[in-house]
Amino acid sequence: MEQGNPYRQNGKFTTYTEVTDKMKEVIYELVYSGKTNTQICKDADISQTTLYSWRKWQPFVDELTKERQRKFNVMGDKAIDNLIKLMNDDSDKRTQLQAIKLVLGECSLLKDKLEVDVKNHDIRITLDTDEE
C-alpha cells in the first residue's frame, strides 16, 4: 500500500492517498503562472514546507510531470508552425538553412552525404542516396 503524503494543516498532520483539487491548482500554477514558489504558496494558503513535501510525493510528481508534458505538447505544435514559417521565409538565408537542416535531421535525412550550396541568395540542397 502506497504511503500517503503527510503535511501539517491546522497544527496536525493530514495524510493524502490521492492528488487533491488544491494540489492540482498548485500544479497548474507551477506549470503555467510564472509565479515564484513563495507566491504560489501564499495564493494557495499553504506553507512552503507543504509544497516541498508534495514535490517529494510520487503521485504529485507524476501529475506535475503530466501537466508539464501537456504544456510542451502545445508548445511543440507552435514550434513546428514557426519552423515551417522559417523554412518558407527566404529573407534570411542562414536562418532558413538552419530550419531546413533541423527538419531534415528530424526526418533522418540529414546525413554525411548532404551537400549545401548557397549562391546568389539561393539555397540548393542535394541529398545523396545510397543508390547513387
Short mmCIF file of C-alpha atoms in Angstrom, two decimals:
data_model
loop_
_atom_site.label_atom_id
_atom_site.label_comp_id
_atom_site.label_asym_id
_atom_site.label_seq_id
_atom_site.Cartn_x
_atom_site.Cartn_y
_atom_site.Cartn_z
CA MET A 1 0.00 0.00 0.00
CA GLU A 2 1.40 3.38 -1.05
CA GLN A 3 2.15 5.75 1.76
CA GLY A 4 0.19 9.00 1.73
CA ASN A 5 1.64 12.48 1.81
CA PRO A 6 1.78 13.91 5.31
CA TYR A 7 1.72 17.65 5.81
CA ARG A 8 0.76 19.93 8.63
CA GLN A 9 -2.70 21.51 8.45
CA ASN A 10 -4.20 23.42 11.36
CA GLY A 11 -1.48 22.15 13.69
CA LYS A 12 -1.83 18.45 12.87
CA PHE A 13 -0.71 16.11 10.14
CA THR A 14 -3.01 15.04 7.33
CA THR A 15 -2.34 12.09 5.06
CA TYR A 16 -3.41 12.06 1.42
CA THR A 17 -3.81 8.99 -0.73
CA GLU A 18 -4.59 10.85 -3.97
CA VAL A 19 -3.86 14.22 -5.56
CA THR A 20 -6.39 16.74 -4.26
CA ASP A 21 -8.02 19.66 -6.06
CA LYS A 22 -5.78 22.08 -4.15
CA MET A 23 -2.72 20.13 -5.30
CA LYS A 24 -4.00 20.29 -8.88
CA GLU A 25 -4.42 24.07 -8.57
CA VAL A 26 -0.84 24.36 -7.30
CA ILE A 27 0.40 22.16 -10.15
CA TYR A 28 -1.39 24.37 -12.67
CA GLU A 29 0.21 27.46 -11.11
CA LEU A 30 3.66 25.83 -11.10
CA VAL A 31 3.41 24.99 -14.79
CA TYR A 32 1.60 28.00 -16.26
CA SER A 33 1.71 31.05 -13.99
CA GLY A 34 5.35 32.08 -13.96
CA LYS A 35 4.95 32.92 -10.27
CA THR A 36 7.55 32.10 -7.67
CA ASN A 37 7.02 29.18 -5.31
CA THR A 38 6.60 31.68 -2.48
CA GLN A 39 3.79 33.49 -4.30
CA ILE A 40 2.10 30.22 -5.31
CA CYS A 41 2.17 29.02 -1.70
CA LYS A 42 0.78 32.34 -0.47
CA ASP A 43 -2.03 32.30 -3.06
CA ALA A 44 -2.88 28.67 -2.25
CA ASP A 45 -2.66 29.28 1.51
CA ILE A 46 -0.10 26.54 2.06
CA SER A 47 3.36 26.64 3.58
CA GLN A 48 6.49 26.26 1.51
CA THR A 49 7.23 23.19 3.61
CA THR A 50 3.97 21.69 2.36
CA LEU A 51 4.89 22.36 -1.26
CA TYR A 52 8.34 20.86 -0.65
CA SER A 53 6.69 17.78 0.86
CA TRP A 54 4.28 17.46 -2.06
CA ARG A 55 7.17 17.67 -4.51
CA LYS A 56 8.68 14.56 -2.92
CA TRP A 57 5.40 12.61 -3.08
CA GLN A 58 5.28 10.47 -6.23
CA PRO A 59 1.58 10.95 -7.16
CA PHE A 60 2.09 14.74 -7.04
CA VAL A 61 5.30 14.46 -9.08
CA ASP A 62 3.54 12.26 -11.64
CA GLU A 63 0.68 14.76 -12.03
CA LEU A 64 3.13 17.66 -12.31
CA THR A 65 5.07 15.78 -14.99
CA LYS A 66 1.87 15.07 -16.96
CA GLU A 67 0.86 18.74 -16.86
CA ARG A 68 4.31 19.85 -17.99
CA GLN A 69 4.13 17.34 -20.85
CA ARG A 70 0.74 18.74 -21.91
CA LYS A 71 2.23 22.24 -21.94
CA PHE A 72 5.21 21.15 -24.02
CA ASN A 73 3.00 19.29 -26.48
CA VAL A 74 1.13 22.54 -27.17
CA MET A 75 4.40 24.44 -27.38
CA GLY A 76 5.74 21.79 -29.76
CA ASP A 77 2.85 22.39 -32.15
CA LYS A 78 3.59 26.13 -32.10
CA ALA A 79 7.31 25.47 -32.59
CA ILE A 80 6.62 23.33 -35.64
CA ASP A 81 4.39 26.06 -37.11
CA ASN A 82 7.15 28.62 -36.58
CA LEU A 83 9.77 26.29 -38.03
CA ILE A 84 7.70 25.91 -41.19
CA LYS A 85 7.43 29.71 -41.44
CA LEU A 86 11.22 29.99 -41.11
CA MET A 87 11.73 27.38 -43.82
CA ASN A 88 9.46 29.29 -46.18
CA ASP A 89 10.86 32.75 -45.39
CA ASP A 90 13.80 33.38 -47.69
CA SER A 91 14.61 36.86 -46.35
CA ASP A 92 17.31 35.39 -44.08
CA LYS A 93 19.05 32.53 -45.85
CA ARG A 94 21.09 31.42 -42.83
CA THR A 95 18.02 31.07 -40.65
CA GLN A 96 16.17 29.32 -43.46
CA LEU A 97 19.08 26.92 -43.91
CA GLN A 98 19.19 26.10 -40.19
CA ALA A 99 15.44 25.42 -40.20
CA ILE A 100 15.81 23.13 -43.21
CA LYS A 101 18.70 21.25 -41.58
CA LEU A 102 16.68 20.80 -38.40
CA VAL A 103 13.72 19.35 -40.29
CA LEU A 104 15.93 17.08 -42.38
CA GLY A 105 17.69 15.90 -39.23
CA GLU A 106 14.40 15.07 -37.54
CA CYS A 107 13.36 13.12 -40.64
CA SER A 108 16.67 11.21 -40.54
CA LEU A 109 17.57 12.67 -43.94
CA LEU A 110 20.47 14.78 -42.73
CA LYS A 111 23.48 12.57 -43.27
CA ASP A 112 27.11 13.00 -44.14
CA LYS A 113 26.10 12.93 -47.81
CA LEU A 114 24.20 16.25 -47.59
CA GLU A 115 25.51 18.91 -49.94
CA VAL A 116 24.51 22.52 -49.34
CA ASP A 117 25.25 25.20 -51.92
CA VAL A 118 24.47 28.85 -51.25
CA LYS A 119 24.93 31.08 -54.32
CA ASN A 120 23.30 34.33 -55.27
CA HIS A 121 20.97 34.11 -52.26
CA ASP A 122 19.65 30.72 -53.39
CA ILE A 123 19.97 27.61 -51.28
CA ARG A 124 20.39 24.34 -53.11
CA ILE A 125 20.37 21.12 -51.08
CA THR A 126 21.33 17.80 -52.59
CA LEU A 127 20.76 14.56 -50.74
CA ASP A 128 22.92 11.73 -51.97
CA THR A 129 21.17 8.38 -51.61
CA ASP A 130 22.82 5.02 -51.09
CA GLU A 131 21.61 4.03 -54.55
CA GLU A 132 23.86 6.54 -56.32
#
